[in-house]
mmCIF file of C-alpha atoms in Angstrom:
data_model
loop_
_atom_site.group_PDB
_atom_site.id
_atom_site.type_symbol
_atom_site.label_atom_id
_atom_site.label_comp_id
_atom_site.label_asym_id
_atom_site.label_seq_id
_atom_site.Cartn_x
_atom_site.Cartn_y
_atom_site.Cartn_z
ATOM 1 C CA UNK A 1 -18.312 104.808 -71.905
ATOM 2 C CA UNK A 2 -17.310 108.231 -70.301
ATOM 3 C CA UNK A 3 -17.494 111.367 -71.932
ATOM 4 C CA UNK A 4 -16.169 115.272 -71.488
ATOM 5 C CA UNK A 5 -17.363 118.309 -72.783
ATOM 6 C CA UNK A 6 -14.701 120.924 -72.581
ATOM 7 C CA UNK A 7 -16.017 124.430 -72.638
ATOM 8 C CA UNK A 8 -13.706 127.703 -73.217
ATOM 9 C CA UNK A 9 -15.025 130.661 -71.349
ATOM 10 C CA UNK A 10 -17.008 133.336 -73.196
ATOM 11 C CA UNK A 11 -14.715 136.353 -74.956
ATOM 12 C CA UNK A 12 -13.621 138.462 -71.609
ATOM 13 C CA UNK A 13 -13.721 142.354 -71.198
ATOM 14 C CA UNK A 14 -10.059 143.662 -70.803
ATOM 15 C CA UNK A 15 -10.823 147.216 -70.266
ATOM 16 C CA UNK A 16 -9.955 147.688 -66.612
ATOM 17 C CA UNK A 17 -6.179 147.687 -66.362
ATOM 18 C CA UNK A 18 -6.478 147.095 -62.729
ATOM 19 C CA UNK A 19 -8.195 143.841 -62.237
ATOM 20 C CA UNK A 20 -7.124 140.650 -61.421
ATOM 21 C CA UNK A 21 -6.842 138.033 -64.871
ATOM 22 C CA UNK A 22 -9.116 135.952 -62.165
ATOM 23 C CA UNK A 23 -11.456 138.852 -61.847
ATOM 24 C CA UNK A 24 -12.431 139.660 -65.847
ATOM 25 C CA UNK A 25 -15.943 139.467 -66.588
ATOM 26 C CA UNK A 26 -17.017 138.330 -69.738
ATOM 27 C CA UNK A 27 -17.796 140.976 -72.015
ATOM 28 C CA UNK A 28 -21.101 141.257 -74.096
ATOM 29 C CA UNK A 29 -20.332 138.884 -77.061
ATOM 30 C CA UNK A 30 -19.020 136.529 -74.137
ATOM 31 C CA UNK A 31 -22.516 136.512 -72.744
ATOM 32 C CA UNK A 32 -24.299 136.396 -76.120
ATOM 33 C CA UNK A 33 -22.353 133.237 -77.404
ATOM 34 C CA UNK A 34 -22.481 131.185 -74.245
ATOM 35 C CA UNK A 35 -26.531 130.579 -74.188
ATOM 36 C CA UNK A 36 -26.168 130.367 -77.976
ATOM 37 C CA UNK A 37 -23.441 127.212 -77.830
ATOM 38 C CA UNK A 38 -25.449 125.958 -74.460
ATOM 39 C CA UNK A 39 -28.491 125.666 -77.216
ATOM 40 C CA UNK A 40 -27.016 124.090 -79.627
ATOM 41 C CA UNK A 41 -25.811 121.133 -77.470
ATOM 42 C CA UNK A 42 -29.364 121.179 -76.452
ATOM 43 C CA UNK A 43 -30.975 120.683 -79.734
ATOM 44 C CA UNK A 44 -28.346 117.902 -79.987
ATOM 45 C CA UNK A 45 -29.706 116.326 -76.725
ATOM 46 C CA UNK A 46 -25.698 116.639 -75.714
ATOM 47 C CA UNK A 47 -26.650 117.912 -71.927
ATOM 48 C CA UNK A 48 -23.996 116.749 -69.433
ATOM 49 C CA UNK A 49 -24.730 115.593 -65.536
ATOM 50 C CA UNK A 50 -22.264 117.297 -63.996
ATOM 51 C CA UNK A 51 -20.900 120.753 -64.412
ATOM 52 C CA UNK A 52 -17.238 121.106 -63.239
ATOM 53 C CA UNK A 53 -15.770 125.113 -63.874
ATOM 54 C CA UNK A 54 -12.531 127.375 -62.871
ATOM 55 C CA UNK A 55 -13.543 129.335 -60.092
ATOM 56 C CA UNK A 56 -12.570 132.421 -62.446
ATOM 57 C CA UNK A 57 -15.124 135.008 -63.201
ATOM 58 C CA UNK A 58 -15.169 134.436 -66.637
ATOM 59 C CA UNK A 59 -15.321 130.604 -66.979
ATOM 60 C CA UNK A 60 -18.134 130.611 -64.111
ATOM 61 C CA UNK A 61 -19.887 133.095 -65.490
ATOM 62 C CA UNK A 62 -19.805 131.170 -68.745
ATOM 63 C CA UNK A 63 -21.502 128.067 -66.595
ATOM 64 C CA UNK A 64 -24.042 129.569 -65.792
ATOM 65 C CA UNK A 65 -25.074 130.514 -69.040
ATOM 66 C CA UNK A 66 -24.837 126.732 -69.896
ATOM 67 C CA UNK A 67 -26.407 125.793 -66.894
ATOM 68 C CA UNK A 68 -29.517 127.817 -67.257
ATOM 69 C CA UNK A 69 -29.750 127.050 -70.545
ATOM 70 C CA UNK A 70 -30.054 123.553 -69.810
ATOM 71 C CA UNK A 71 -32.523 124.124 -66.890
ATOM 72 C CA UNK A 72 -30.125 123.215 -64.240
ATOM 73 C CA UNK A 73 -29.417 124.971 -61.391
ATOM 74 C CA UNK A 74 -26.383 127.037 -61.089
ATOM 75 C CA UNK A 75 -25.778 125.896 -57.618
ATOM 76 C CA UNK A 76 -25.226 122.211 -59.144
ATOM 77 C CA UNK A 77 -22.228 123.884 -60.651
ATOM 78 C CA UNK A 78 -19.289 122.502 -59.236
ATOM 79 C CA UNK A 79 -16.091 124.702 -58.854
ATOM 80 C CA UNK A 80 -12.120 123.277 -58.879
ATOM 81 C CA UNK A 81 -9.500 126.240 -58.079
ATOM 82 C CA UNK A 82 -7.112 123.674 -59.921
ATOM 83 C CA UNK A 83 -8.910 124.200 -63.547
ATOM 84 C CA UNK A 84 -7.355 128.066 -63.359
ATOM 85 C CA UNK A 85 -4.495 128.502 -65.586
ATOM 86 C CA UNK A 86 -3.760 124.667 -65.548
ATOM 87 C CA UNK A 87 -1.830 122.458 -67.673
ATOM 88 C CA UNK A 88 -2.613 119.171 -68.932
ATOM 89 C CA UNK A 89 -1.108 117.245 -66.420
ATOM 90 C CA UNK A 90 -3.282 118.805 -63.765
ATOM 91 C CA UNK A 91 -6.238 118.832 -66.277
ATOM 92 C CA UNK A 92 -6.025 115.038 -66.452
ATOM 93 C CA UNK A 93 -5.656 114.903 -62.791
ATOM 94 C CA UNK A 94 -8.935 116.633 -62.472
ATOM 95 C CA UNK A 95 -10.479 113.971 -64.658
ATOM 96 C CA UNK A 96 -8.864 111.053 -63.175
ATOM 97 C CA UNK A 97 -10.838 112.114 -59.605
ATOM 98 C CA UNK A 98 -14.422 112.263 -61.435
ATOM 99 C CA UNK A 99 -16.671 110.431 -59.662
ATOM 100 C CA UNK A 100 -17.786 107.388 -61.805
ATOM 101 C CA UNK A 101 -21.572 107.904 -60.999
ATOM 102 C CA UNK A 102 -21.521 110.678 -64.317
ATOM 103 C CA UNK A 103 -21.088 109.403 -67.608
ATOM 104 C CA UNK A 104 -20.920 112.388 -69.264
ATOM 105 C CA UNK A 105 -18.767 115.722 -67.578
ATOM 106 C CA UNK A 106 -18.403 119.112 -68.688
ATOM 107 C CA UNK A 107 -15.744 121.505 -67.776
ATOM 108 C CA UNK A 108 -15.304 124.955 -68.244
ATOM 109 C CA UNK A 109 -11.828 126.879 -68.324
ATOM 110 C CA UNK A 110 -9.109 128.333 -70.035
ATOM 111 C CA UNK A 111 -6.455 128.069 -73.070
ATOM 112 C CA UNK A 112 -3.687 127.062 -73.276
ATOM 113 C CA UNK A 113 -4.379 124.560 -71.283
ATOM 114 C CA UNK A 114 -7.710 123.041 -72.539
ATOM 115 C CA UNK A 115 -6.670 123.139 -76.525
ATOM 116 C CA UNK A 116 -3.574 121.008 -75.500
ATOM 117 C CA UNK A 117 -5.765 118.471 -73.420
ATOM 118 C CA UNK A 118 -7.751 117.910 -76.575
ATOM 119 C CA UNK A 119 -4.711 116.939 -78.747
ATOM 120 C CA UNK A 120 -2.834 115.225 -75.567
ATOM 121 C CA UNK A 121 -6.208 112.912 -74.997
ATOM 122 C CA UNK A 122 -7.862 112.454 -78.640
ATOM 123 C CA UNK A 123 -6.933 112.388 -81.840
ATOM 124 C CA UNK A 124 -7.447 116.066 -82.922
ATOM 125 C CA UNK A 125 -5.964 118.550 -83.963
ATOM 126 C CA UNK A 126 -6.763 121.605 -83.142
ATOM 127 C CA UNK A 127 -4.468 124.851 -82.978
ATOM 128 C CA UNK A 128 -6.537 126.594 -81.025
ATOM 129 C CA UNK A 129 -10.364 126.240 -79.005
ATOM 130 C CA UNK A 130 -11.924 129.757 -79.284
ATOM 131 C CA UNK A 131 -13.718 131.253 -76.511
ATOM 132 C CA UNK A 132 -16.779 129.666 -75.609
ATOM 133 C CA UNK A 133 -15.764 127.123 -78.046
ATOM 134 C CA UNK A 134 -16.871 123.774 -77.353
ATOM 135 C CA UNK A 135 -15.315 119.856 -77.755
ATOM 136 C CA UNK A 136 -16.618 116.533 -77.159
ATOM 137 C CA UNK A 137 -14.735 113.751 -76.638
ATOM 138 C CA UNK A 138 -15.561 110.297 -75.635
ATOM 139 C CA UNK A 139 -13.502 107.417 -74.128
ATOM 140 C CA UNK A 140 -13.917 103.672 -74.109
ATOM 141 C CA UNK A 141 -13.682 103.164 -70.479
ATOM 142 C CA UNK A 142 -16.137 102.741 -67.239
ATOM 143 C CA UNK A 143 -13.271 104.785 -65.253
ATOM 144 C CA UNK A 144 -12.394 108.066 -65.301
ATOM 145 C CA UNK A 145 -9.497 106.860 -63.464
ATOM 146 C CA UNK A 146 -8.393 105.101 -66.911
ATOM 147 C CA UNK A 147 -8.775 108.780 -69.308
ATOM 148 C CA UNK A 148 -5.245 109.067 -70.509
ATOM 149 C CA UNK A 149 -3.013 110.362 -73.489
ATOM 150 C CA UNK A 150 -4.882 109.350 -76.883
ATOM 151 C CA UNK A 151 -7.827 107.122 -74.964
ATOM 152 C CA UNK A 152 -10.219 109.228 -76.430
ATOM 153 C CA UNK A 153 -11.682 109.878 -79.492
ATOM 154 C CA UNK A 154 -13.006 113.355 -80.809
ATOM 155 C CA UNK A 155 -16.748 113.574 -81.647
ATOM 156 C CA UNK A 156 -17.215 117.204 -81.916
ATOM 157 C CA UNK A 157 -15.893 120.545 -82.229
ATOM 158 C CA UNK A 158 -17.906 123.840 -81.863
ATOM 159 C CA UNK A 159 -17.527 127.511 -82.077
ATOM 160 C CA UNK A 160 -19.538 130.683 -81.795
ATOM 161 C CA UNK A 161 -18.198 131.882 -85.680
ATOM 162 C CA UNK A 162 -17.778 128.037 -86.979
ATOM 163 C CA UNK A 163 -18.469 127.395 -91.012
ATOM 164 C CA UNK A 164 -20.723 124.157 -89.796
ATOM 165 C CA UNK A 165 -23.619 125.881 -88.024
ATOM 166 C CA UNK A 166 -26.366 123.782 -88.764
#
């Protein structure tokens, strides 16, 4: 059983005309809501072993809200220039080359290419992941070799402004 927590980076600031998309930081709310959705995947005992992000400011930065939150270090924080502005076919390449060892994988990026991984590999649908929105999906497989379209199966979808706070 494998399964991957996909994380949208926290809101970003666009103020500065002049930086780089790579470069935006995230702007306050960004920084508020990721500890807040780090804690409650927490109080769910939902706390992944590995930690894959987009080198990007914002989707790193977001990481290491999630990794201190779950008192891991942010150095354990793995980073994969191909998670930037990728599509689903290089998402799923990413997951293909996990290392079996981890059962359970988050990664942190960007729309559009994370909402249409959910639909492509579960059964969801979902128009649109928010920033810093969350979703869990789990597969029936030992290899993440074997993740493909529909293999997986949709066990939770989060938001910073979602009706179901519990």
């Amino acid at each position: 059983m494998k399964q991957l927590l996909l994380v949208r980076h926290g809101k970003s600031e666009w103020g500065n005309a002049h930086l780089a998309d790579f470069d935006r930081p995230l702007n306050p709310r960004g920084h508020r809501n990721a500890p807040e959705m780090a804690a409650r995947l927490l109080q769910k005992n939902l706390v992944p072993q590995q930690l894959v992000s987009s080198p990007a400011l914002r989707a790193i930065t977001t990481a290491k809200h999630f990794a201190q939150a779950w008192k891991k270090s942010t150095e354990q924080i793995k980073e994969d220039p191909s998670i930037y502005e990728a599509n689903v076919k290089t998402l799923l390449k990413v997951i293909n080359n996990f290392k079996n060892k981890h059962d359970y994988i988050a990664v942190f990026g960007h729309n559009p290419g994370f909402t249409d991984l959910v639909n492509y590999l579960s059964d969801a649908d979902i128009y649109n992941i928010p920033t810093c929105g969350t979703v869990l999906i789990e597969f029936e497989v030992d290899d993440w070799a074997l993740v493909s379209h529909h293999t997986g199966k949709l066990l939770q979808f989060d938001y910073p402004k979602s009706p179901n706070d519990d």
